[in-house]
């Protein structure tokens, strides 16, 4: 069944006359293709230079958390060119409510399928952060997605993995990514379901992965397609990819070597003779060192989840003292040795809490709930003492609560220098004739 018929059966396509088909220039990213069914929806698209209408093409529908279609497409452009994929990125889907994301996804898929010949057996979704959740939602709902590239996020809120996962999953996370623990747990759940999966960890935070990791993800999709019989086996390509992976195997430490060997054995099973790597992976997995690392890794993830759960509970209860107590040790851990697992955990916790707390603080200011804003900002100051913006916002909240003594003092000590913003801030209206306040403004201006 061709993709056009499949998607039409799902109610995703608008009827469009064949003579209205738009020709895309291969080898170029087109920033904005307006969908015929809805002029408010658009997407960026890339066709490989080898594109022709004489065959059907694999496609990756990709979602950026900020509705930046070109940015998403550019991330996959090199891999799409190398392996012959069409890539389309929505200009409407962004972090936020589900319904607009769904409309954007449906509009893009339906429109592109009317313009170019797509291979219904090789439809993939991808995305970063909230975009990864959109990609996974589509795969879980439709059951027709071959694979998902999930960068820095996992399952959408309220959704769970089925007992039999119908798609291949390639996930990535930075070592200091706020969703690191989530993706590690998701990878473990996929393993327990015998799903086709792989998780790539890289140096970095909550971001699109480096270009080589993105390329590795699409290489992995190619291998999966060959194993599944939806792409002709290419022995030369298999040999090239296998040789590169073997050459890149880390010699140490043992846990990393075991993970890499195990990945080679799994990824190339049925495509090349990897019996030696399967044996090596089994032997390494039985060693005391790898077993101890696995146990320690699970404990680390459990510890992170427990820490964040405790913070959430304290936040919901409005317990500033409990929040401060929990975060007191984080800055010290976050500045520990570069290779420390505790350092990476602390930085992830810092990122998660800072992100969620700042979002809540914005909402509290909009609602003029300055007491709750003060609670969260007090915890944030303890969390990241080097940040000058947080004590400034704390001074705004306290000024609204008629506490003049703390207004701006800590912010200026921390390095806040935006005197014009402080002068115009409505929260400081009562302080503008205060001599101490004027002195602080002068100090900011000097800096």
XYZ file of N, CA, C and O in Angstrom, residues 85-213:
516
model
N 17.099 10.298 1.955
C 15.836 10.529 2.659
C 15.270 11.889 2.272
O 16.016 12.832 2.004
N 13.952 11.983 2.297
C 13.287 13.278 2.289
C 13.065 13.659 3.747
O 12.715 12.816 4.571
N 13.284 14.928 4.082
C 13.080 15.405 5.450
C 12.162 16.614 5.431
O 12.352 17.525 4.614
N 11.180 16.615 6.301
C 10.251 17.748 6.406
C 10.114 18.149 7.867
O 9.962 17.286 8.737
N 10.187 19.464 8.143
C 10.096 19.965 9.500
C 8.997 21.006 9.654
O 8.978 22.005 8.923
N 8.102 20.799 10.581
C 6.967 21.707 10.767
C 7.401 23.083 11.245
O 8.257 23.217 12.120
N 6.767 24.117 10.670
C 6.951 25.494 11.135
C 5.885 25.911 12.145
O 5.847 27.073 12.549
N 5.032 24.971 12.542
C 3.933 25.292 13.462
C 3.983 24.515 14.767
O 3.541 25.021 15.798
N 4.478 23.298 14.722
C 4.519 22.474 15.928
C 5.588 23.005 16.886
O 6.743 23.135 16.516
N 5.176 23.293 18.116
C 6.093 23.792 19.136
C 5.675 23.257 20.492
O 4.577 22.696 20.647
N 6.542 23.418 21.484
C 6.191 23.018 22.841
C 4.913 23.731 23.283
O 4.772 24.933 23.073
N 4.024 22.975 23.882
C 2.770 23.570 24.320
C 1.626 22.590 24.217
O 1.816 21.367 24.325
N 0.417 23.084 23.984
C -0.772 22.224 23.912
C -0.663 21.169 22.811
O -0.008 21.386 21.779
N -1.347 20.057 23.025
C -1.259 18.923 22.095
C -2.001 19.194 20.789
O -1.515 18.855 19.710
N -3.178 19.803 20.852
C -4.001 19.958 19.648
C -3.282 20.719 18.524
O -3.318 20.270 17.368
N -2.638 21.848 18.789
C -1.911 22.529 17.704
C -0.777 21.688 17.137
O -0.519 21.725 15.933
N -0.122 20.910 17.992
C 0.933 20.021 17.520
C 0.361 18.978 16.564
O 0.942 18.699 15.496
N -0.778 18.424 16.946
C -1.402 17.395 16.113
C -1.828 17.966 14.767
O -1.597 17.358 13.717
N -2.439 19.147 14.784
C -2.866 19.764 13.526
C -1.679 20.042 12.618
O -1.753 19.830 11.395
N -0.581 20.490 13.203
C 0.615 20.783 12.415
C 1.184 19.509 11.797
O 1.574 19.490 10.622
N 1.211 18.443 12.579
C 1.735 17.176 12.099
C 0.885 16.619 10.953
O 1.405 16.215 9.905
N -0.421 16.623 11.151
C -1.332 16.100 10.142
C -1.237 16.909 8.850
O -1.201 16.354 7.743
N -1.180 18.234 8.985
C -1.103 19.099 7.803
C 0.173 18.835 7.019
O 0.150 18.742 5.780
N 1.296 18.700 7.709
C 2.568 18.481 7.030
C 2.611 17.114 6.344
O 2.988 17.013 5.173
N 2.220 16.075 7.056
C 2.261 14.724 6.485
C 1.335 14.624 5.273
O 1.723 14.112 4.217
N 0.125 15.131 5.432
C -0.828 15.045 4.327
C -0.381 15.821 3.111
O -0.491 15.343 1.978
N 0.159 17.011 3.316
C 0.558 17.849 2.193
C 1.755 17.276 1.446
O 1.752 17.187 0.206
N 2.779 16.870 2.180
C 3.981 16.356 1.516
C 3.687 15.077 0.747
O 4.228 14.847 -0.347
N 2.809 14.231 1.288
C 2.497 12.964 0.620
C 1.784 13.180 -0.709
O 1.763 12.292 -1.567
N 1.183 14.354 -0.888
C 0.539 14.675 -2.160
C 1.528 15.245 -3.181
O 1.238 15.267 -4.375
N 2.660 15.683 -2.705
C 3.603 16.369 -3.593
C 4.731 15.481 -4.101
O 5.247 15.692 -5.200
N 5.153 14.514 -3.283
C 6.281 13.662 -3.679
C 5.962 12.202 -3.351
O 5.181 11.926 -2.436
N 6.559 11.256 -4.078
C 6.298 9.831 -3.819
C 7.066 9.350 -2.587
O 8.298 9.374 -2.563
N 6.325 8.931 -1.556
C 6.927 8.484 -0.310
C 6.723 6.984 -0.113
O 5.707 6.422 -0.518
N 7.696 6.360 0.526
C 7.651 4.925 0.800
C 6.871 4.693 2.095
O 7.345 5.034 3.183
N 5.686 4.118 2.007
C 4.831 3.937 3.186
C 5.435 2.985 4.210
O 5.047 3.003 5.384
N 6.390 2.160 3.792
C 7.025 1.235 4.722
C 8.187 1.873 5.475
O 8.728 1.271 6.409
N 8.560 3.085 5.034
C 9.718 3.724 5.654
C 9.400 5.179 6.023
O 10.022 6.114 5.555
N 8.415 5.303 6.890
C 8.035 6.616 7.404
C 8.587 6.724 8.823
O 8.319 5.881 9.677
N 9.360 7.780 9.066
C 10.004 7.975 10.360
C 9.606 9.327 10.945
O 9.277 10.267 10.210
N 9.646 9.421 12.267
C 9.439 10.702 12.928
C 10.651 10.992 13.803
O 11.336 10.070 14.265
N 10.902 12.262 14.027
C 12.053 12.676 14.828
C 11.741 14.003 15.489
O 10.830 14.733 15.083
N 12.494 14.323 16.509
C 12.304 15.611 17.159
C 13.216 15.774 18.344
O 13.830 14.813 18.829
N 13.321 17.031 18.796
C 14.153 17.358 19.942
C 13.283 17.917 21.069
O 12.382 18.717 20.814
N 13.521 17.457 22.291
C 12.797 17.924 23.474
C 11.294 17.683 23.288
O 10.871 16.557 23.044
N 10.475 18.739 23.349
C 9.045 18.552 23.136
C 8.742 18.005 21.767
O 7.737 17.308 21.568
N 9.609 18.294 20.789
C 9.440 17.741 19.445
C 9.608 16.237 19.425
O 8.967 15.525 18.635
N 10.485 15.705 20.300
C 10.635 14.255 20.407
C 9.356 13.621 20.931
O 8.962 12.525 20.516
N 8.674 14.312 21.834
C 7.414 13.783 22.374
C 6.333 13.770 21.281
O 5.503 12.862 21.230
N 6.349 14.786 20.418
C 5.418 14.795 19.281
C 5.703 13.601 18.375
O 4.781 12.902 17.926
N 6.983 13.362 18.100
C 7.378 12.251 17.236
C 6.948 10.913 17.820
O 6.432 10.037 17.109
N 7.127 10.753 19.126
C 6.732 9.501 19.771
C 5.226 9.352 19.843
O 4.687 8.248 19.696
N 4.535 10.448 20.072
C 3.069 10.382 20.105
C 2.537 9.846 18.782
O 1.638 9.001 18.739
N 3.075 10.370 17.671
C 2.630 9.927 16.359
C 2.889 8.431 16.171
O 2.031 7.686 15.664
N 4.082 7.987 16.596
C 4.433 6.580 16.430
C 3.537 5.669 17.266
O 3.130 4.591 16.823
N 3.200 6.111 18.476
C 2.365 5.299 19.361
C 0.916 5.249 18.896
O 0.244 4.227 19.025
N 0.433 6.357 18.351
C -0.974 6.419 17.934
C -1.208 5.709 16.609
O -2.168 4.950 16.452
N -0.347 5.955 15.633
C -0.631 5.462 14.284
C -0.279 3.996 14.093
O -0.960 3.273 13.366
N 0.792 3.546 14.735
C 1.238 2.168 14.513
C 1.840 1.944 13.145
O 2.134 0.803 12.774
N 2.039 3.012 12.371
C 2.545 2.887 11.003
C 3.920 3.535 10.825
O 4.408 3.663 9.715
N 4.540 3.942 11.938
C 5.846 4.576 11.873
C 6.926 3.507 12.020
O 6.895 2.703 12.951
N 7.894 3.516 11.117
C 8.950 2.505 11.133
C 9.938 2.730 12.270
O 10.422 1.778 12.897
N 10.265 3.994 12.532
C 11.248 4.280 13.571
C 11.158 5.718 14.040
O 10.595 6.580 13.371
N 11.735 5.965 15.222
C 11.707 7.292 15.836
C 13.119 7.677 16.257
O 13.846 6.873 16.847
N 13.492 8.920 15.948
C 14.720 9.511 16.474
C 14.295 10.509 17.543
O 13.726 11.557 17.229
N 14.525 10.175 18.807
C 14.064 11.018 19.921
C 15.269 11.661 20.592
O 16.023 10.997 21.301
N 15.428 12.958 20.374
C 16.570 13.685 20.911
C 16.160 14.433 22.184
O 15.320 15.332 22.156
N 16.718 14.043 23.306
C 16.575 14.766 24.581
C 15.183 14.740 25.196
O 14.864 15.607 26.012
N 14.351 13.784 24.852
C 13.059 13.621 25.534
C 12.464 12.274 25.142
O 12.839 11.684 24.120
N 11.502 11.831 25.947
C 10.898 10.534 25.703
C 9.400 10.605 25.500
O 8.908 11.392 24.702
N 8.668 9.806 26.275
C 7.243 9.655 26.061
C 6.470 10.923 26.392
O 6.821 11.652 27.325
N 5.396 11.181 25.648
C 4.521 12.311 25.993
C 3.839 12.049 27.333
O 3.631 10.895 27.729
N 3.485 13.102 28.022
C 2.799 12.969 29.307
C 1.506 12.163 29.151
O 0.714 12.417 28.246
N 1.345 11.187 30.017
C 0.125 10.391 30.009
C 0.149 9.185 29.089
O -0.808 8.411 29.066
N 1.239 8.991 28.334
C 1.324 7.850 27.420
C 2.353 6.847 27.922
O 3.355 7.213 28.540
N 2.095 5.575 27.668
C 2.995 4.509 28.093
C 3.348 3.627 26.904
O 2.643 3.607 25.893
N 4.430 2.883 27.052
C 4.812 1.942 26.010
C 3.860 0.746 26.012
O 3.480 0.252 27.077
N 3.483 0.260 24.840
C 2.692 -0.979 24.793
C 3.598 -2.169 25.097
O 4.820 -2.052 25.112
N 3.004 -3.306 25.341
C 3.808 -4.498 25.644
C 4.667 -4.898 24.456
O 5.773 -5.425 24.623
N 4.173 -4.618 23.242
C 4.952 -4.868 22.035
C 5.116 -3.541 21.302
O 4.145 -2.975 20.798
N 6.333 -3.047 21.247
C 6.603 -1.745 20.640
C 6.723 -1.912 19.128
O 7.588 -2.659 18.658
N 5.881 -1.215 18.335
C 5.836 -1.461 16.887
C 6.835 -0.648 16.071
O 6.768 -0.660 14.846
N 7.741 0.066 16.711
C 8.692 0.880 15.967
C 10.082 0.764 16.599
O 10.231 0.400 17.764
N 11.094 1.080 15.805
C 12.461 1.115 16.306
C 12.706 2.464 16.967
O 12.204 3.484 16.504
N 13.481 2.472 18.040
C 13.695 3.695 18.812
C 15.178 3.988 18.954
O 15.942 3.177 19.488
N 15.584 5.169 18.466
C 16.956 5.643 18.669
C 16.861 6.938 19.463
O 16.326 7.938 18.978
N 17.341 6.900 20.696
C 17.268 8.071 21.552
C 18.644 8.640 21.844
O 19.660 7.944 21.733
N 18.693 9.909 22.214
C 19.952 10.535 22.605
C 19.720 11.395 23.851
O 18.616 11.885 24.083
N 20.780 11.572 24.623
C 20.735 12.453 25.787
C 22.138 12.932 26.090
O 23.108 12.175 25.978
N 22.259 14.200 26.464
C 23.533 14.708 26.944
C 23.741 14.273 28.384
O 22.784 14.016 29.116
N 24.983 14.205 28.811
C 25.273 13.758 30.172
C 24.710 14.704 31.234
O 24.485 14.292 32.372
N 24.502 15.964 30.857
C 23.896 16.904 31.797
C 22.490 17.308 31.348
O 21.973 18.342 31.767
N 21.879 16.508 30.490
C 20.530 16.760 29.997
C 19.525 16.588 31.126
O 19.573 15.610 31.877
N 18.593 17.528 31.245
C 17.588 17.426 32.300
C 16.700 16.197 32.122
O 16.054 15.744 33.080
N 16.643 15.633 30.912
C 15.833 14.440 30.672
C 16.680 13.165 30.592
O 16.218 12.135 30.102
N 17.892 13.237 31.082
C 18.800 12.085 31.041
C 18.192 10.870 31.750
O 18.137 9.764 31.195
N 17.750 11.069 32.984
C 17.193 9.947 33.755
C 15.965 9.372 33.063
O 15.763 8.151 33.030
N 15.137 10.246 32.520
C 13.934 9.792 31.810
C 14.294 8.878 30.647
O 13.693 7.806 30.460
N 15.291 9.266 29.857
C 15.667 8.474 28.688
C 16.363 7.177 29.095
O 16.181 6.147 28.434
N 17.128 7.214 30.170
C 17.749 5.978 30.654
C 16.681 4.977 31.097
O 16.775 3.773 30.812
N 15.663 5.477 31.769
C 14.576 4.592 32.205
C 13.759 4.085 31.019
O 13.344 2.923 30.997
N 13.538 4.952 30.045
C 12.810 4.532 28.851
C 13.599 3.458 28.110
O 13.023 2.465 27.632
N 14.903 3.618 28.024
C 15.748 2.623 27.363
C 15.655 1.279 28.081
O 15.589 0.220 27.451
N 15.603 1.331 29.411
C 15.458 0.101 30.193
C 14.096 -0.548 29.947
O 13.993 -1.779 29.814
N 13.049 0.260 29.844
C 11.713 -0.271 29.563
C 11.654 -0.905 28.170
O 10.996 -1.939 27.976
N 12.317 -0.291 27.204
C 12.367 -0.858 25.852
C 13.106 -2.192 25.855
O 12.700 -3.142 25.175
N 14.168 -2.278 26.642
C 14.926 -3.528 26.760
C 14.050 -4.638 27.344
O 14.069 -5.779 26.872
N 13.261 -4.292 28.350
C 12.403 -5.293 28.997
C 11.318 -5.810 28.056
O 10.777 -6.903 28.260
N 10.996 -5.023 27.024
C 9.988 -5.430 26.048
C 10.605 -6.030 24.788
O 9.897 -6.280 23.810
N 11.907 -6.244 24.828
C 12.635 -6.804 23.664
C 12.419 -5.959 22.413
O 12.343 -6.475 21.293
N 12.293 -4.647 22.599
C 12.110 -3.740 21.466
C 13.441 -3.462 20.779
O 14.516 -3.666 21.358
N 13.365 -3.016 19.543
C 14.557 -2.590 18.821
C 14.881 -1.176 19.284
O 14.104 -0.249 19.057
N 16.016 -1.022 19.933
C 16.301 0.283 20.541
C 17.798 0.494 20.705
O 18.587 -0.447 20.740
N 18.142 1.765 20.832
C 19.516 2.146 21.152
C 19.482 3.549 21.751
O 18.715 4.405 21.303
N 20.301 3.782 22.768
C 20.409 5.099 23.396
C 21.852 5.568 23.291
O 22.768 4.881 23.733
N 22.047 6.739 22.698
C 23.381 7.323 22.544
C 23.529 8.473 23.531
O 22.721 9.400 23.532
N 24.570 8.411 24.361
C 24.858 9.460 25.337
C 26.049 10.270 24.840
O 27.046 9.711 24.397
N 25.931 11.596 24.907
C 27.022 12.443 24.438
C 27.351 13.509 25.479
O 26.581 13.739 26.412
N 28.502 14.135 25.324
C 28.890 15.222 26.220
C 28.056 16.449 25.881
O 28.100 16.947 24.767
N 27.298 16.937 26.837
C 26.465 18.098 26.573
C 25.217 18.070 27.419
O 25.046 17.214 28.300
N 24.329 19.014 27.155
C 23.119 19.150 27.941
C 21.864 18.885 27.142
O 21.839 18.010 26.259
N 20.834 19.676 27.414
C 19.529 19.497 26.783
C 19.542 20.218 25.439
O 19.181 21.394 25.337
N 19.946 19.496 24.413
C 20.151 20.132 23.117
C 20.091 19.101 22.002
O 20.067 17.890 22.253
N 20.039 19.580 20.762
C 20.199 18.683 19.629
C 21.561 18.009 19.754
O 22.538 18.661 20.142
N 21.658 16.747 19.423
C 22.950 16.063 19.542
C 23.932 16.544 18.474
O 23.524 17.149 17.472
N 25.216 16.287 18.662
C 26.212 16.646 17.649
C 25.909 15.973 16.315
O 25.198 14.952 16.254
N 26.463 16.533 15.238
C 26.177 16.037 13.891
C 26.525 14.561 13.725
O 25.808 13.813 13.046
N 27.627 14.117 14.346
C 28.019 12.715 14.177
C 27.034 11.768 14.858
O 26.818 10.639 14.395
N 26.405 12.218 15.942
C 25.405 11.382 16.625
C 24.127 11.310 15.796
O 23.499 10.250 15.692
